[in-house]
mmCIF file of N, CA and C in Angstrom:
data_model
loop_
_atom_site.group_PDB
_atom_site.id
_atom_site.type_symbol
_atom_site.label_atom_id
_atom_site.label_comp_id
_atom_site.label_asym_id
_atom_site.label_seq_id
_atom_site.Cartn_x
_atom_site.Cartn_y
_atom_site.Cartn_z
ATOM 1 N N UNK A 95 -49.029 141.036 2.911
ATOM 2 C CA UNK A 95 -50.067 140.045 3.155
ATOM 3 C C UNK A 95 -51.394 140.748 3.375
ATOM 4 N N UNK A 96 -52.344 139.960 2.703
ATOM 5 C CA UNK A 96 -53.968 141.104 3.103
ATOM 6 C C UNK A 96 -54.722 140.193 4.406
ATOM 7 N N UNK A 97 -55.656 140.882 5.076
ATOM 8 C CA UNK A 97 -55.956 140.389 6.227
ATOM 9 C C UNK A 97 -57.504 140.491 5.814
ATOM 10 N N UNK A 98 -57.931 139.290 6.294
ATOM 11 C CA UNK A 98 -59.163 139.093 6.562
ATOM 12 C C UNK A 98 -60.381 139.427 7.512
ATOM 13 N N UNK A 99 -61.415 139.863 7.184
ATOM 14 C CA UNK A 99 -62.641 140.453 8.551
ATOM 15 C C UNK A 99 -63.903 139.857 8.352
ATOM 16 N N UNK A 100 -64.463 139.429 9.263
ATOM 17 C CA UNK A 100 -65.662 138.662 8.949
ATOM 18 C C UNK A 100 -67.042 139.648 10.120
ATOM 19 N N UNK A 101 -67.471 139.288 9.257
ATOM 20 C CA UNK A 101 -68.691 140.040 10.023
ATOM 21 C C UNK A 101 -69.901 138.827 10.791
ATOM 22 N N UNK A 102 -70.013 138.924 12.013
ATOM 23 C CA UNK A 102 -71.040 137.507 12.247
ATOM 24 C C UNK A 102 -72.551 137.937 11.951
ATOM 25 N N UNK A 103 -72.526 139.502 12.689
ATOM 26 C CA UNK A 103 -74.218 139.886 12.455
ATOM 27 C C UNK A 103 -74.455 140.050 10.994
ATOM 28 N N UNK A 104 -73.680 139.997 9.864
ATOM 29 C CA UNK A 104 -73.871 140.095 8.685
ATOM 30 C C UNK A 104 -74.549 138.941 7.975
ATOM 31 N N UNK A 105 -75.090 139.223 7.110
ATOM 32 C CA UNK A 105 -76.720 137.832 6.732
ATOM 33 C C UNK A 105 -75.794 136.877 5.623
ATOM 34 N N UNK A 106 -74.483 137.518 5.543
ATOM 35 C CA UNK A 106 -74.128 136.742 4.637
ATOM 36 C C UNK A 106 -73.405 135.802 5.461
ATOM 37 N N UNK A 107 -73.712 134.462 4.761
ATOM 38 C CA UNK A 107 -72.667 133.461 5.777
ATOM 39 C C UNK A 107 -70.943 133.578 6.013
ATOM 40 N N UNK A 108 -70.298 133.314 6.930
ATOM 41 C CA UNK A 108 -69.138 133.905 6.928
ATOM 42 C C UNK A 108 -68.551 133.157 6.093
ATOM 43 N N UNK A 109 -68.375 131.694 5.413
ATOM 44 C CA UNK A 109 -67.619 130.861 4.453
ATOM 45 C C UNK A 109 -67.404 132.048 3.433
ATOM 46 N N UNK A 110 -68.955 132.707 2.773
ATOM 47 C CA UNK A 110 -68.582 133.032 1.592
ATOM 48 C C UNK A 110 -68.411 134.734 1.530
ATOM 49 N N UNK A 111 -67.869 135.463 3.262
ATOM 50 C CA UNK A 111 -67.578 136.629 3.233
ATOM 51 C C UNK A 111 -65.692 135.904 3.230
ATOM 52 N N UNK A 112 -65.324 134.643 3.665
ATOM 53 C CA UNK A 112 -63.694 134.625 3.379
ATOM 54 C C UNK A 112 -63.968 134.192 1.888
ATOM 55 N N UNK A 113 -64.514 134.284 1.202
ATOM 56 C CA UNK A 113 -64.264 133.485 0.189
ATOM 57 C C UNK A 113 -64.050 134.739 -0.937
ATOM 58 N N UNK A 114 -65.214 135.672 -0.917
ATOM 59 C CA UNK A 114 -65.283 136.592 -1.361
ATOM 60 C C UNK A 114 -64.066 137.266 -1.092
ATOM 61 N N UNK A 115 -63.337 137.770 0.275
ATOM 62 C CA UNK A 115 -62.076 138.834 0.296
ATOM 63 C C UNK A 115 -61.176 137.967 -0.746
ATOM 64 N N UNK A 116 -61.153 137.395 -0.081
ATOM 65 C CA UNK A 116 -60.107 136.283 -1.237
ATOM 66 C C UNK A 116 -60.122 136.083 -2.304
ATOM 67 N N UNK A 117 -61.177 136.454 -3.088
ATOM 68 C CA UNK A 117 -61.257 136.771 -4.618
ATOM 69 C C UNK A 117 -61.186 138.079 -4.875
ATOM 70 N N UNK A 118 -61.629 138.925 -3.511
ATOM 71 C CA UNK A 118 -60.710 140.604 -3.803
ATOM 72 C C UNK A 118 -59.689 140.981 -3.683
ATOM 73 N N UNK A 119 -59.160 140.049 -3.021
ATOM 74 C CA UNK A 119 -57.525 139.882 -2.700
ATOM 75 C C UNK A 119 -56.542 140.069 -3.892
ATOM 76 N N UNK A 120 -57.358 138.717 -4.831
ATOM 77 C CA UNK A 120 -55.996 138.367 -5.689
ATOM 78 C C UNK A 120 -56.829 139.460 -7.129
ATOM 79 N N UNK A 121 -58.398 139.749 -6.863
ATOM 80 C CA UNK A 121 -58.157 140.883 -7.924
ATOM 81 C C UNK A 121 -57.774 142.146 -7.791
ATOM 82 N N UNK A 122 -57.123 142.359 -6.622
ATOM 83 C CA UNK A 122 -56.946 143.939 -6.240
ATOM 84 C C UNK A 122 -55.045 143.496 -6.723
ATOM 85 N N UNK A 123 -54.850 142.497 -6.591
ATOM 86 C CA UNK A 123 -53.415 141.983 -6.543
ATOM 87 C C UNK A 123 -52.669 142.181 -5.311
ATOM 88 N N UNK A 124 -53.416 142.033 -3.808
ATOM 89 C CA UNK A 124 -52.791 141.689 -2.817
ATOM 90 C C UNK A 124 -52.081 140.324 -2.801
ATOM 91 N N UNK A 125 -52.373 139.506 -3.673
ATOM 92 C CA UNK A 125 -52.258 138.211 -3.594
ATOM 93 C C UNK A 125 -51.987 137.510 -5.389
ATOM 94 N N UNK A 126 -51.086 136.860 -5.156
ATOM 95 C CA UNK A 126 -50.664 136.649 -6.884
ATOM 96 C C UNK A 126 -50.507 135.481 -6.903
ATOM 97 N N UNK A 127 -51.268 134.795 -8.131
ATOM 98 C CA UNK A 127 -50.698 133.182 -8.280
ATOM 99 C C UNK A 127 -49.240 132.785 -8.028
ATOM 100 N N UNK A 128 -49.846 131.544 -6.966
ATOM 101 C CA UNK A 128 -48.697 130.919 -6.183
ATOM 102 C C UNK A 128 -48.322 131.535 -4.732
ATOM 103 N N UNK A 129 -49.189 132.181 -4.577
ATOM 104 C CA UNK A 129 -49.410 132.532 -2.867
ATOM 105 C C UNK A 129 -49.615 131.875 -2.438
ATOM 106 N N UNK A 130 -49.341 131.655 -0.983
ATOM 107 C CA UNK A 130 -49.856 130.597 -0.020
ATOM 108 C C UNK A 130 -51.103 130.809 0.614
ATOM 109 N N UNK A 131 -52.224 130.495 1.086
ATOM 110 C CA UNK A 131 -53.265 130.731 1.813
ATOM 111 C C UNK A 131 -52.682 130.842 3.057
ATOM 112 N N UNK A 132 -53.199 131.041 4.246
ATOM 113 C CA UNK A 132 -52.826 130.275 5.517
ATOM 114 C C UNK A 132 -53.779 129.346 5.526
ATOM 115 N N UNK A 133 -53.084 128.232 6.582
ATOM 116 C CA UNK A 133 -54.181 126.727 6.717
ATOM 117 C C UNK A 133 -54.799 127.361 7.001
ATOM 118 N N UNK A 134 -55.900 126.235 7.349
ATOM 119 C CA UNK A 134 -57.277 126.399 7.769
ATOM 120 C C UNK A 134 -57.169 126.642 8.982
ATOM 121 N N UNK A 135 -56.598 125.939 10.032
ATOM 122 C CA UNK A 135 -56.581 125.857 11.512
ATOM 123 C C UNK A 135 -55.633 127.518 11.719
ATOM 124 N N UNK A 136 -55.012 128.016 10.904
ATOM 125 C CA UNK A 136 -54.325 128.599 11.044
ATOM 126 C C UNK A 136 -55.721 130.305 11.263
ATOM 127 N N UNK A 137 -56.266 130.271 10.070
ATOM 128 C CA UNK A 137 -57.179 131.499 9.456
ATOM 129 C C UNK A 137 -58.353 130.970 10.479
ATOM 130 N N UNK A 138 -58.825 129.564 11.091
ATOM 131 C CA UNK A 138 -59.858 130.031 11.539
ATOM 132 C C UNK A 138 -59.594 130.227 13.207
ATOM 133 N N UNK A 139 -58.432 130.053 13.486
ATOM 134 C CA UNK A 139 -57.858 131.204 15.142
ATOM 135 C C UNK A 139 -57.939 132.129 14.966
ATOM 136 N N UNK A 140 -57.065 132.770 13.991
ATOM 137 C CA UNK A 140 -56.791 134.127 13.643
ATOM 138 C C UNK A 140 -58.857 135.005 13.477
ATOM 139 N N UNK A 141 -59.788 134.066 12.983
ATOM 140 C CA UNK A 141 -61.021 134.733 12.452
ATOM 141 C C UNK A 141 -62.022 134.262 13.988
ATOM 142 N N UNK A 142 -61.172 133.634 14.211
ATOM 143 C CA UNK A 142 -62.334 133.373 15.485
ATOM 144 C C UNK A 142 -63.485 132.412 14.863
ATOM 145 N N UNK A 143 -63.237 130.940 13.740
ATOM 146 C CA UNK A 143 -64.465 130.206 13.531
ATOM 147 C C UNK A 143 -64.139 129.340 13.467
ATOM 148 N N UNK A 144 -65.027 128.556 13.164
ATOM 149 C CA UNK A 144 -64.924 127.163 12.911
ATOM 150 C C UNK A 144 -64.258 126.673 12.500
ATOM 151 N N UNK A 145 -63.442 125.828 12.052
ATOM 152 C CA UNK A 145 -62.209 125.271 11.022
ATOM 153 C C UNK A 145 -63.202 125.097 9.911
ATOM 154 N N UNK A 146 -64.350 124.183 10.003
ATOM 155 C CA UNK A 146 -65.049 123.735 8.827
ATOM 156 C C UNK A 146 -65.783 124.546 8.249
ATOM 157 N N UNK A 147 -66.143 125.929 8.605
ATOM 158 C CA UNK A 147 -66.179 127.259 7.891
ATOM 159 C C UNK A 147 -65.019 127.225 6.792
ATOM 160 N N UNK A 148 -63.981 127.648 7.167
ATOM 161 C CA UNK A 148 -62.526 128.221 6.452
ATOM 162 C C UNK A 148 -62.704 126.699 5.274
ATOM 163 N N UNK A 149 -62.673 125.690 5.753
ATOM 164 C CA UNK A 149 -63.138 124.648 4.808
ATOM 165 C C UNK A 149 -63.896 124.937 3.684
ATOM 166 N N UNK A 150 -64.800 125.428 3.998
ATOM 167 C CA UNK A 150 -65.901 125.409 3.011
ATOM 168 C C UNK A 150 -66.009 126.360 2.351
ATOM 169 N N UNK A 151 -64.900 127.487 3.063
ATOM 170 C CA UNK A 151 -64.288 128.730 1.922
ATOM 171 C C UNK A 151 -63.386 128.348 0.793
ATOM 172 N N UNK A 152 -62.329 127.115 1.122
ATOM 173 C CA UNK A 152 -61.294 127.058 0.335
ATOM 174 C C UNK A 152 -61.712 126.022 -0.502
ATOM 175 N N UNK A 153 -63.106 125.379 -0.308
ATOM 176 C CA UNK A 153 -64.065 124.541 -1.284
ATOM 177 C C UNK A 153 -64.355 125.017 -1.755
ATOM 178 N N UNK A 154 -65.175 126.428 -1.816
ATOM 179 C CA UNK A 154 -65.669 127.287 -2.569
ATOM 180 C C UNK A 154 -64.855 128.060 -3.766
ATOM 181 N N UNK A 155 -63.631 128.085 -3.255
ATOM 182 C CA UNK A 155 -62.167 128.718 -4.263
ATOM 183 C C UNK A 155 -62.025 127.801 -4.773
ATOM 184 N N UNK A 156 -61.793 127.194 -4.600
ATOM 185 C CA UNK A 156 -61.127 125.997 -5.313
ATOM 186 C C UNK A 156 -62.227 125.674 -6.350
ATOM 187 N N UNK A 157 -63.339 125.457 -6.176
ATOM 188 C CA UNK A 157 -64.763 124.634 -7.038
ATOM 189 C C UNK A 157 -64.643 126.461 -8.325
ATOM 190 N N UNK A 158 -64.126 127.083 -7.848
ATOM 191 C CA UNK A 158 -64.627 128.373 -8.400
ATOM 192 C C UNK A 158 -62.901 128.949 -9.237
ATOM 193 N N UNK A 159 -61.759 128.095 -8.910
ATOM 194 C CA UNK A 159 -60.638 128.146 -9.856
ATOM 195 C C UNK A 159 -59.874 129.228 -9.018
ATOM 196 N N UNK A 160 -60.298 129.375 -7.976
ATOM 197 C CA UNK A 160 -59.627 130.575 -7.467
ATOM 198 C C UNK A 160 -58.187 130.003 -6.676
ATOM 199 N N UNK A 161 -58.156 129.073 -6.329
ATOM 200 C CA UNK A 161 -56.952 128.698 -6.011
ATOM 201 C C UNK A 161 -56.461 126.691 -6.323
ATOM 202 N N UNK A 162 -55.666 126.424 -6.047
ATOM 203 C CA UNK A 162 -55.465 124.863 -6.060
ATOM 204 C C UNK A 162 -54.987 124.498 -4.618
ATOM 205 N N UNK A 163 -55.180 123.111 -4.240
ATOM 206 C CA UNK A 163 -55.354 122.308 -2.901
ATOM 207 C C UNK A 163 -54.122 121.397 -3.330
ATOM 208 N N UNK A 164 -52.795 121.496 -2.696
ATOM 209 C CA UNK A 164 -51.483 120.662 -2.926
ATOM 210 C C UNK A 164 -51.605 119.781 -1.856
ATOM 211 N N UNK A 165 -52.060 118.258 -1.653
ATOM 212 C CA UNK A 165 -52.024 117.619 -0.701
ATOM 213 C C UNK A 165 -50.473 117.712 0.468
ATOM 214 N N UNK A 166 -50.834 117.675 1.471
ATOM 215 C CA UNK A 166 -49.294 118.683 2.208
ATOM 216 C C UNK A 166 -49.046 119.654 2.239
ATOM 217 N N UNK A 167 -49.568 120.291 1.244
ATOM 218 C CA UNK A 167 -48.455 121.687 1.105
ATOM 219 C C UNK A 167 -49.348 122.896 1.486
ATOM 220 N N UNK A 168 -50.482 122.740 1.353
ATOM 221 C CA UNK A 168 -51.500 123.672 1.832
ATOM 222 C C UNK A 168 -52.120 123.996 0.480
ATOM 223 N N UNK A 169 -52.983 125.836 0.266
ATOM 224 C CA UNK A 169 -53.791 125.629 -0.835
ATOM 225 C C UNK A 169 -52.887 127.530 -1.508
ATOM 226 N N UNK A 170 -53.271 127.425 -2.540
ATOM 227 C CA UNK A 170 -52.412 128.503 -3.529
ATOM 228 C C UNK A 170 -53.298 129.041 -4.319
ATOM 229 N N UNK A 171 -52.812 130.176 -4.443
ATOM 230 C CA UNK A 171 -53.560 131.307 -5.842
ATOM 231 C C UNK A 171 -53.028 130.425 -6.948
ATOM 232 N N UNK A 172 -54.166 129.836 -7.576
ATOM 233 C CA UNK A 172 -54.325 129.456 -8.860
ATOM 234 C C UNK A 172 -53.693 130.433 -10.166
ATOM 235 N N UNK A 173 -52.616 130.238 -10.973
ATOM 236 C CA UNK A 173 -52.182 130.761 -12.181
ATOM 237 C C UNK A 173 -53.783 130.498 -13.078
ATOM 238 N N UNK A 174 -54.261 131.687 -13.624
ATOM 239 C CA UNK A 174 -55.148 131.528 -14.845
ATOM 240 C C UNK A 174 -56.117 132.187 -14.268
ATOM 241 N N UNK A 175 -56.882 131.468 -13.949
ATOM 242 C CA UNK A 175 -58.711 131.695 -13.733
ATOM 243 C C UNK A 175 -59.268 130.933 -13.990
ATOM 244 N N UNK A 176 -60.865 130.760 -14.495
ATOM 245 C CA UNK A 176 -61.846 129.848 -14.574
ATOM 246 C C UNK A 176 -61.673 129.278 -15.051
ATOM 247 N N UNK A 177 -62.009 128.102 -15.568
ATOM 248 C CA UNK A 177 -62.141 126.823 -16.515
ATOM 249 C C UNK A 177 -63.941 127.139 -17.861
ATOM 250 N N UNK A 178 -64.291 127.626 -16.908
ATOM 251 C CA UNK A 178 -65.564 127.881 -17.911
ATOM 252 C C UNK A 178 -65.237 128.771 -18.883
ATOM 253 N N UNK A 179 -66.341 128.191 -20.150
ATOM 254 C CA UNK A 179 -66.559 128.880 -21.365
ATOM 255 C C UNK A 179 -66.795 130.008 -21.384
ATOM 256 N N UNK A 180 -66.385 130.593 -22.603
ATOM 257 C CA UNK A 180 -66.593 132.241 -22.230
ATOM 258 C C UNK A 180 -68.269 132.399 -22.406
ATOM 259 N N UNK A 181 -68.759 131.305 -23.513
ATOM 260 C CA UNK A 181 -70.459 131.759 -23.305
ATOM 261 C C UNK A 181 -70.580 132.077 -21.669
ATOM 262 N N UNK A 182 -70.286 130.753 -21.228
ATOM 263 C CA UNK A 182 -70.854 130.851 -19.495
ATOM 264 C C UNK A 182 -69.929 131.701 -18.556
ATOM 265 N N UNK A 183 -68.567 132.041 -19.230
ATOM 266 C CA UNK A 183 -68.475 133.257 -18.661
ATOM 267 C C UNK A 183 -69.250 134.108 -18.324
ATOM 268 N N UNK A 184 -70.277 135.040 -20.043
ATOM 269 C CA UNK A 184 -70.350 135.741 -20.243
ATOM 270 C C UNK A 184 -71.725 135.998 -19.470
ATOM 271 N N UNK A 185 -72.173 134.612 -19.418
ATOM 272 C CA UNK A 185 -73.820 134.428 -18.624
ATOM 273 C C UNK A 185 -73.832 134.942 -16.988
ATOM 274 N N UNK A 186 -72.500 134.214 -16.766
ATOM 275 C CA UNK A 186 -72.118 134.571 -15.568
ATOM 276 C C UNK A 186 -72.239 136.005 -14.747
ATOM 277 N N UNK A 187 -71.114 136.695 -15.752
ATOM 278 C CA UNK A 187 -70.917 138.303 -15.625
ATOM 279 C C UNK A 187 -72.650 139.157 -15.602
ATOM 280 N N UNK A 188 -73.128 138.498 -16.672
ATOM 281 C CA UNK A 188 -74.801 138.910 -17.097
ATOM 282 C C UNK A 188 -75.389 139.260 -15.503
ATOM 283 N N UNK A 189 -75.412 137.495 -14.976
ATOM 284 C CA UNK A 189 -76.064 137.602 -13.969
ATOM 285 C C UNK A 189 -76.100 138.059 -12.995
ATOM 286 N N UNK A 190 -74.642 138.171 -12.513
ATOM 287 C CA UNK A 190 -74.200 138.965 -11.669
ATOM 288 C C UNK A 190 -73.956 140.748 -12.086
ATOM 289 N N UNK A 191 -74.045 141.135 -13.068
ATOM 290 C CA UNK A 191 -74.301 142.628 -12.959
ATOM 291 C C UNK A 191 -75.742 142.846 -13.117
ATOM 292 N N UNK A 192 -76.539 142.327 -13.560
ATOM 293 C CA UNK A 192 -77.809 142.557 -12.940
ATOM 294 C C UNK A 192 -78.705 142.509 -11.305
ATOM 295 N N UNK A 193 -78.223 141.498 -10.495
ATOM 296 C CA UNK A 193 -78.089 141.229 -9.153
ATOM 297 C C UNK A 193 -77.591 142.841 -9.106
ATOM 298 N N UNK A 194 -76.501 142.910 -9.168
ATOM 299 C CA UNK A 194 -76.075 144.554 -8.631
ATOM 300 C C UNK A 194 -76.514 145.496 -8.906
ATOM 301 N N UNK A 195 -76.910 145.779 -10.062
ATOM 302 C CA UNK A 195 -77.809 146.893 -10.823
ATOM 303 C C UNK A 195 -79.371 146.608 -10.013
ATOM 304 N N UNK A 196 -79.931 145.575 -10.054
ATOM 305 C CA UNK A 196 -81.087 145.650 -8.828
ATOM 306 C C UNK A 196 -81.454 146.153 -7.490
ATOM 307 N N UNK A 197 -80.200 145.565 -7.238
ATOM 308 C CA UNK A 197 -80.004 145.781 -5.840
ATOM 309 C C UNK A 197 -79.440 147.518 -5.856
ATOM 310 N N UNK A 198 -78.974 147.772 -6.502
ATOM 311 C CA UNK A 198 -78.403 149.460 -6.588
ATOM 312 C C UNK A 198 -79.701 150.191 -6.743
ATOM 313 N N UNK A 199 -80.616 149.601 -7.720
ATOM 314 C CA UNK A 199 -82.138 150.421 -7.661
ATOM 315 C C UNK A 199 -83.044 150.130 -6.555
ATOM 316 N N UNK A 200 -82.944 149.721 -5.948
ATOM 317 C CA UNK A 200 -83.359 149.417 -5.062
ATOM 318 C C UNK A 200 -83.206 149.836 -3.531
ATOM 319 N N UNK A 201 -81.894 150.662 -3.238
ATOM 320 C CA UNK A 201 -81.357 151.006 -2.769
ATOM 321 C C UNK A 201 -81.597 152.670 -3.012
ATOM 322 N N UNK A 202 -82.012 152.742 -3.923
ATOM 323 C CA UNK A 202 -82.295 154.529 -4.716
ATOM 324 C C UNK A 202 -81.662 155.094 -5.318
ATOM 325 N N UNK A 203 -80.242 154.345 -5.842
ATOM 326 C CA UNK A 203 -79.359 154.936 -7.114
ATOM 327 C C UNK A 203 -79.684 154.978 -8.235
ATOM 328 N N UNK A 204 -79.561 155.700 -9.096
ATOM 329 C CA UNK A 204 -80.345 156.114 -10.890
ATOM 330 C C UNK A 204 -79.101 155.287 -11.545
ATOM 331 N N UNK A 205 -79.081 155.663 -13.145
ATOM 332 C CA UNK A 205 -78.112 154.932 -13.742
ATOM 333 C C UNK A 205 -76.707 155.455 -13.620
ATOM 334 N N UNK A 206 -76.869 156.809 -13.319
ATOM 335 C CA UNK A 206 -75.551 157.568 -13.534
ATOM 336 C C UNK A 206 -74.903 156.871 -12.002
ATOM 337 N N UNK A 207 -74.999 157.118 -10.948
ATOM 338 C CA UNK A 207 -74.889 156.567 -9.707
ATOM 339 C C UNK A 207 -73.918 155.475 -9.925
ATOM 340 N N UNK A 208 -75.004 154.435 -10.598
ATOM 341 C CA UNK A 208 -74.632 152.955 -10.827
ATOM 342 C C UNK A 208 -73.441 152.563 -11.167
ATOM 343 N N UNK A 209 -73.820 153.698 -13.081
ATOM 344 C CA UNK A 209 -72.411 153.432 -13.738
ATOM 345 C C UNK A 209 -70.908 154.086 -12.782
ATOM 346 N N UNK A 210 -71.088 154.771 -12.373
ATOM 347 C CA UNK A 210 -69.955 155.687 -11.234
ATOM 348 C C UNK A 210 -69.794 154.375 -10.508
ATOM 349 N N UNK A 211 -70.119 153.813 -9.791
ATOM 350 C CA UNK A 211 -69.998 152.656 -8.611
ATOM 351 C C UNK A 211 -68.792 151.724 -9.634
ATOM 352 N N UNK A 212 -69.903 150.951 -10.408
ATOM 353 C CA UNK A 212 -69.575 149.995 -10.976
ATOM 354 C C UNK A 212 -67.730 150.563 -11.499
ATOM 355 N N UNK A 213 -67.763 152.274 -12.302
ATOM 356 C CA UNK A 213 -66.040 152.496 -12.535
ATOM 357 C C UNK A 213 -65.240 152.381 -11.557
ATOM 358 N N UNK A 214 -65.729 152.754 -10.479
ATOM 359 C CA UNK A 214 -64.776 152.745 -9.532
ATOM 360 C C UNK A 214 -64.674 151.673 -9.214
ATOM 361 N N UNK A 215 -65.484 150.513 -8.521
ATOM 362 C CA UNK A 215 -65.092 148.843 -8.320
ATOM 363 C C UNK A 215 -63.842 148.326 -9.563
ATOM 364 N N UNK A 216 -64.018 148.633 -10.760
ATOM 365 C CA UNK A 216 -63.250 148.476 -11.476
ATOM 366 C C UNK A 216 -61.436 148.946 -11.389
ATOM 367 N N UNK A 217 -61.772 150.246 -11.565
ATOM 368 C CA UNK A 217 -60.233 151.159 -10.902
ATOM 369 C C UNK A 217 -59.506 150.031 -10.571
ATOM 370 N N UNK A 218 -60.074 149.526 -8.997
ATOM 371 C CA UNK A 218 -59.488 149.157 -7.992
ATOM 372 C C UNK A 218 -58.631 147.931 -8.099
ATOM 373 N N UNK A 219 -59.286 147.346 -9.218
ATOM 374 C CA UNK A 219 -58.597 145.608 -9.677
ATOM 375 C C UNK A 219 -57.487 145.908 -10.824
ATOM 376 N N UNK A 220 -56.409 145.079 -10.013
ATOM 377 C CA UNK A 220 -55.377 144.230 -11.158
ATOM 378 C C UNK A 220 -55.884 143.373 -11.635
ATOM 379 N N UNK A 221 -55.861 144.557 -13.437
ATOM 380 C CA UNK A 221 -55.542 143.251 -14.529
ATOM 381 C C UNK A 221 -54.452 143.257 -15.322
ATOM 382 N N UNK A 222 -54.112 141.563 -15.241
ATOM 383 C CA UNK A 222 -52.759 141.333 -15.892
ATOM 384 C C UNK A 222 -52.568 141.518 -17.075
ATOM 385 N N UNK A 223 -51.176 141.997 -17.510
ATOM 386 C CA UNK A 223 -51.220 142.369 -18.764
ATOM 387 C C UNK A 223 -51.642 141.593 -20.142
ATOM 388 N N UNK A 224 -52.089 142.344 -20.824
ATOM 389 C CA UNK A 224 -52.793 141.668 -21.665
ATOM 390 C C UNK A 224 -54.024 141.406 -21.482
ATOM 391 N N UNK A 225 -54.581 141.211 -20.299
ATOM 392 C CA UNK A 225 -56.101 142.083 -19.506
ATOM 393 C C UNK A 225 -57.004 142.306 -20.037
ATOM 394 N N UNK A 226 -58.191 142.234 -19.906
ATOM 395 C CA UNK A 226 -59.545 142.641 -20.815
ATOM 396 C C UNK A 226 -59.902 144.378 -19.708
ATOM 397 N N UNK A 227 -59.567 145.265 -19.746
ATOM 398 C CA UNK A 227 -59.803 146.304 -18.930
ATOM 399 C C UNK A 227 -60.355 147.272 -19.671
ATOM 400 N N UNK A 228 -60.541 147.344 -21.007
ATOM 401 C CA UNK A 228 -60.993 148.479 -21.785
ATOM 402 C C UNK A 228 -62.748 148.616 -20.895
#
């Protein structure tokens, strides 16, 4: 099971620091479609927050394909991934490796730096076979 850490003095709101492990979770493959989450009441004792935080994490997964909401049964690692087009995949990925590449120059890393970062973030994720990993 992977465990969760939230940071409060951190600027990022805590919804979308659980939301985020939880999409590193199941890409590192701590977590495999058809996992169970823990409830909400359950993760926000254990995190020390709000319930309607942990809410608005598993809104955020869910709106984002990362898991499904079984009325009763609690919420699960989604089999597949996104629903979006690969154009808007691809816009997606765009936008978000630029955000990082900014923020990396910005920070005072050159390209070589970057590209090193960016292999290693990679390394680290399970992809399933058949996988786009080249």
């Amino acid at each position: 099971m992977f465990h969760l850490r939230v940071d409060p003095a951190s600027g990022e709101p805590i919804f979308e620091q659980i939301a985020f492990q939880v999409k590193g979770a199941v890409a590192r493959g701590e977590l495999a479609a058809g996992d169970k989450l823990p409830s909400v009441r359950e993760l926000a004792r254990d995190l020390v927050v709000n319930p309607n935080t942990v809410v608005r994490a598993y809104q955020t997964l869910e709106q984002d394909g990362v898991i499904i909401r079984r009325q009763g049964a609690g919420c699960f690692v989604r089999e597949g991934g996104t629903n979006l087009s690969e154009v808007a995949r691809s816009r997606e990925l765009d936008e978000l490796v630029r955000r990082a590449v900014t923020e990396s120059f910005h920070l005072g890393f050159g390209p070589g730096e970057i590209r090193k970062a960016v292999d290693r973030a990679v390394r680290e994720l399970r992809f399933p076979r058949g996988g786009k990993k080249s």
